[in-house]
Structure formats: structure tokens, C-alpha cells
Tab-separated table of C-alpha atoms and ligand atoms in Angstrom:
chain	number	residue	atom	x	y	z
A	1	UNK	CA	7.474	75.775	96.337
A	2	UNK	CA	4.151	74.814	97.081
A	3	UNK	CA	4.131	75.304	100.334
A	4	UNK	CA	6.116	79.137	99.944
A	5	UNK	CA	2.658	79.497	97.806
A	6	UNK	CA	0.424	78.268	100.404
A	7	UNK	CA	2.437	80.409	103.423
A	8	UNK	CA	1.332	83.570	101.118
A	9	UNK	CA	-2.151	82.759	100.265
A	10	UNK	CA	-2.715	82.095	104.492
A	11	UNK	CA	-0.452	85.321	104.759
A	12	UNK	CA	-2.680	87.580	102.506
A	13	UNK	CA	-5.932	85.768	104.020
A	14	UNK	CA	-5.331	86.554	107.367
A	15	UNK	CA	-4.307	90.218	106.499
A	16	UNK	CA	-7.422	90.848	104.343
A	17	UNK	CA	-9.353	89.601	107.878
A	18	UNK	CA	-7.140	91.567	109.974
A	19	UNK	CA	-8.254	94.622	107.916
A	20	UNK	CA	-12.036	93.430	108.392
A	21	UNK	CA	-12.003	92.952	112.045
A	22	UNK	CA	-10.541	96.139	112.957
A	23	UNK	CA	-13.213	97.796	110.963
A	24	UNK	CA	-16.259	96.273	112.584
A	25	UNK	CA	-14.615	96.389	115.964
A	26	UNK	CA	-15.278	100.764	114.801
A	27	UNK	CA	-18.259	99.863	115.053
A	28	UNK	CA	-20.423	99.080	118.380
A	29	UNK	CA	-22.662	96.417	118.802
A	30	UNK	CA	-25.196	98.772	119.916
A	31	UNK	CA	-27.194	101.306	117.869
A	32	UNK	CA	-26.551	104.159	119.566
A	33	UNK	CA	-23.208	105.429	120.545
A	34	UNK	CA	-21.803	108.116	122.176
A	35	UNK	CA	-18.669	109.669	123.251
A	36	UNK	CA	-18.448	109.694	126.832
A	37	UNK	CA	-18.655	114.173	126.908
A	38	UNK	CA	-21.410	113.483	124.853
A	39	UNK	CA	-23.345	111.440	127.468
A	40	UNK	CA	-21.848	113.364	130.482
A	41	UNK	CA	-24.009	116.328	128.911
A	42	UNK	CA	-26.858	114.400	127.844
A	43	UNK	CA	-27.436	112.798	131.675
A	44	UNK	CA	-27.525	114.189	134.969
A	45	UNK	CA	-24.559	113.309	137.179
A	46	UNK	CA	-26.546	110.260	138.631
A	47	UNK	CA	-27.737	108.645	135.596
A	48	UNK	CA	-24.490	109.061	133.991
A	49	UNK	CA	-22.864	107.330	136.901
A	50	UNK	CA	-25.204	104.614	137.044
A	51	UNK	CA	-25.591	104.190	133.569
A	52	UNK	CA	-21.928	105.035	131.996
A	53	UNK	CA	-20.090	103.737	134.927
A	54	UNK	CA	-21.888	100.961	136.434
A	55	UNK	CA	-22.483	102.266	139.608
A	56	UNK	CA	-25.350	101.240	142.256
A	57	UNK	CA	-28.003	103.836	143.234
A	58	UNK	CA	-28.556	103.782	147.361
A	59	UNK	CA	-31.265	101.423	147.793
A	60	UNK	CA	-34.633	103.173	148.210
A	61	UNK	CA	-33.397	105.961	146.434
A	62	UNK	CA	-35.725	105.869	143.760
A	63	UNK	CA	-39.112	106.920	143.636
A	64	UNK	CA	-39.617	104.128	140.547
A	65	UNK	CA	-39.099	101.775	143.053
A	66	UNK	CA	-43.131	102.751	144.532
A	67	UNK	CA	-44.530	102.664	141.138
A	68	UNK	CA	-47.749	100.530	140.869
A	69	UNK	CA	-49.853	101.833	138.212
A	70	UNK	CA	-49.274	100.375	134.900
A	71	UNK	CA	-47.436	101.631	132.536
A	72	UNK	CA	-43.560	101.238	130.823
A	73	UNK	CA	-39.947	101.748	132.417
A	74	UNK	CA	-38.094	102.924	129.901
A	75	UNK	CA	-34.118	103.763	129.602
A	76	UNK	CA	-33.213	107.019	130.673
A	77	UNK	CA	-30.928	107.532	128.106
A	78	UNK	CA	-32.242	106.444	124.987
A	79	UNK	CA	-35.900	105.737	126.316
A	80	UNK	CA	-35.983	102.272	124.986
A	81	UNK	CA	-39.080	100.345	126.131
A	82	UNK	CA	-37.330	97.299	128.993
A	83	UNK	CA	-39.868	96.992	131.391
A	84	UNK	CA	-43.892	96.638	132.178
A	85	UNK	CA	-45.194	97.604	134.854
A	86	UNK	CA	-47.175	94.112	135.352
A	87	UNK	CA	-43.856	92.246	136.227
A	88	UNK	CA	-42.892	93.923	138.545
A	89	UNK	CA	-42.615	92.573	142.255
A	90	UNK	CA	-41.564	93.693	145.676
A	91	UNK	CA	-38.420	92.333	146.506
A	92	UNK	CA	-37.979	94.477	149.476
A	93	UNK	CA	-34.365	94.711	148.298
A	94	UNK	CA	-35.032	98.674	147.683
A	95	UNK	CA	-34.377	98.717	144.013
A	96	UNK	CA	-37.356	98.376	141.209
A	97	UNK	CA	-37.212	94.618	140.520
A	98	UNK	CA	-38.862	92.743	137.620
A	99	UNK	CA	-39.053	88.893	136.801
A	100	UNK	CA	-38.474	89.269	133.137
A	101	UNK	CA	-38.007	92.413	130.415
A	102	UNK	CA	-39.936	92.846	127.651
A	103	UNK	CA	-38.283	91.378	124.896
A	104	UNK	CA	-35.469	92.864	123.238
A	105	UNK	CA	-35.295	95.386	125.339
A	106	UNK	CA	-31.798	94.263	127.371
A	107	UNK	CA	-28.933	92.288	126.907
A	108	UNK	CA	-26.675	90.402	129.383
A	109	UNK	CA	-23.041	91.095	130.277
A	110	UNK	CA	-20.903	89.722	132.949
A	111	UNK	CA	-19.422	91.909	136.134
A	112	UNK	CA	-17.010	90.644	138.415
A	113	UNK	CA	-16.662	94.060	140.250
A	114	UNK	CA	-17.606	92.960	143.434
A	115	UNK	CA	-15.097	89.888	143.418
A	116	UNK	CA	-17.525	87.449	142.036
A	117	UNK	CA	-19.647	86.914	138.657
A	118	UNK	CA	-22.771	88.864	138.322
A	119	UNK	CA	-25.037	89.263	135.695
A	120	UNK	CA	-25.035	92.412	134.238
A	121	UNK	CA	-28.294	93.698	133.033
A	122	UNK	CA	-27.797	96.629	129.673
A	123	UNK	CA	-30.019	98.214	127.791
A	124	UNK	CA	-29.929	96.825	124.482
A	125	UNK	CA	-30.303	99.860	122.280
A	126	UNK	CA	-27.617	102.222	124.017
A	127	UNK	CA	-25.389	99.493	125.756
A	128	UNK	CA	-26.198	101.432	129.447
A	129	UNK	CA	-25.906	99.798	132.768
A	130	UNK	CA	-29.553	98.942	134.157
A	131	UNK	CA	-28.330	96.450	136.937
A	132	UNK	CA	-28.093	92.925	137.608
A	133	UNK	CA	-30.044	89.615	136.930
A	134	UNK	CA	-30.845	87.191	139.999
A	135	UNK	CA	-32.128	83.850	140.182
A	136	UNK	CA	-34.084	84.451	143.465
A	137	UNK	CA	-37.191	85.765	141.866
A	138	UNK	CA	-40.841	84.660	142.387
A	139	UNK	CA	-40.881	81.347	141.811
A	140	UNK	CA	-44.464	81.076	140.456
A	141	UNK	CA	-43.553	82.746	137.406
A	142	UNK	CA	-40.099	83.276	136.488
A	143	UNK	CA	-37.665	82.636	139.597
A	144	UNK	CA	-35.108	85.571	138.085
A	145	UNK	CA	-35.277	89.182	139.801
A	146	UNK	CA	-34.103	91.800	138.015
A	147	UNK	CA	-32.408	94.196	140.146
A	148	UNK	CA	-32.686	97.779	138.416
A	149	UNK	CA	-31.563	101.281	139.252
A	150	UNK	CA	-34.228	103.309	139.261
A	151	UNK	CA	-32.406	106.192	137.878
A	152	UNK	CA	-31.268	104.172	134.463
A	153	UNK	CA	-35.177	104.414	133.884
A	154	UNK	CA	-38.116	106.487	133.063
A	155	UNK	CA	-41.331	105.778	134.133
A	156	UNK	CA	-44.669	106.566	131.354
A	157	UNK	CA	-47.500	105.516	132.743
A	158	UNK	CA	-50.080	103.952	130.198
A	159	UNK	CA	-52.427	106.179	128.473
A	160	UNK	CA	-56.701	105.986	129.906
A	161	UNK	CA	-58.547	103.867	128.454
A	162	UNK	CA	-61.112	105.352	126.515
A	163	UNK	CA	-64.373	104.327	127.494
B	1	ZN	ZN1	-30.697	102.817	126.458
């Protein structure tokens, strides 16, 4: 008897967590979410390739990737703040490269598109593709390259200072 008891308690537990995983799983982990029509219209074709579908923007494709006055890359979908300007390096590799975010602003996935584990590199408020983290960076500061798509970012430069 006691264990009949003890079958229904685990039975009823389990369904009662069943119930609460299916509703969070509703839920994203990131604060903004959209439908996939909803960012096809919100992005040009480019950005929502690159940042819906993961692609890779030709290398040297992006004017970001010349940018050395100082100011913030932000995500070109949700325009959360990832990068400053002052980490950023010439990796010659044709793609804006960093050697660290600003914090908070990305989160880490993993890709094995290409055959073998990469780092994946998201935004952290919209969940979009940015690119891919590397552990060939300068070695006097960080040693990690960030390898971003210039077209998952905006560029605002900072504001004068006023003298
Ligand atoms: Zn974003």
C-alpha cells in the first residue's frame, strides 16, 4: 500500500513539473523575441541572414571592419551596447574583431556547422548571431578574438567632448 501511495505522490510530482517546464520553455531566455516574419521585416536581407540564420558575411565586406574612432558597436537588431571601440584589434582576418565585449552584452553558444565545435558569439538581449569566439587573440591582453559580422552591428561613434 505504501508504496501504491508513494508511486502516486512521484506520479502527481512529476506531472505538476511537467506542466511547469513546458510553460517556461514558452518562454525564451532572451528578452526580446520575435517571430521569424517579424524579424524578416524588421532587417534587411543581410542582417537577417547573418543574424537569424547564422550565416558569415564575405570577409572585408564590412565597412565596421575600418572603424577606428571611438565609439560603441551595437546590435543591429535590438541595438544592445556589445562592443567598444578601444578593444578592438586588426586581425587581418577581414571581419571586425575584439578581445573581449563589454559586459553583458553577449552570451556563448556552441556551433558545429562547419564539422567541428565553435564558439558561437549572440547577442544577449535578442539571442542574434554576432559570430564566433577564438583563442588566438592578442596575447598581451586577452588572447580571445572575437570574430564579428559587421552587419550584426551598428556603429555610434562617441559624442565630442565638450571642452
Ligand atoms: Zn540584439
Amino acid at each position: 500500500m505504501k508504496t501504491i501511495i508513494l508511486t502516486l505522490l512521484t506520479i502527481i510530482t512529476i506531472g505538476c513539473n511537467g506542466n511547469a517546464q513546458k510553460e517556461s520553455k514558452a518562454t525564451s531566455k532572451f528578452e526580446v523575441t520575435k517571430t521569424d516574419a517579424e524579424w524578416k521585416k524588421l532587417l534587411t536581407p543581410q542582417e537577417y541572414a547573418v543574424l537569424r540564420k547564422g550565416d558569415t558575411e564575405k570577409a572585408y565586406s564590412s565597412e565596421l571592419n575600418d572603424v577606428e574612432e571611438s565609439g560603441t558597436f551595437v546590435c543591429a537588431a535590438c541595438a544592445k551596447e556589445l562592443y567598444r571601440s578601444e578593444h578592438k584589434f586588426d586581425s587581418g582576418t577581414g571581419w571586425p574583431s575584439f578581445d573581449r565585449a563589454i559586459e553583458g552584452g553577449v552570451s556563448y553558444g556552441t556551433d558545429s556547422k562547419l564539422g567541428f565545435e565553435r564558439n558561437e558569439i549572440h547577442c544577449a538581449h535578442c539571442g542574434g548571431h554576432l559570430g564566433h569566439l577564438f583563442d588566438d587573440g592578442p596575447r598581451e591582453t586577452t588572447g580571445k578574438r572575437h570574430c564579428i559580422n559587421g552587419v550584426a552591428m551598428n556603429f555610434i561613434p562617441d559624442a565630442p567632448k565638450k571642452e
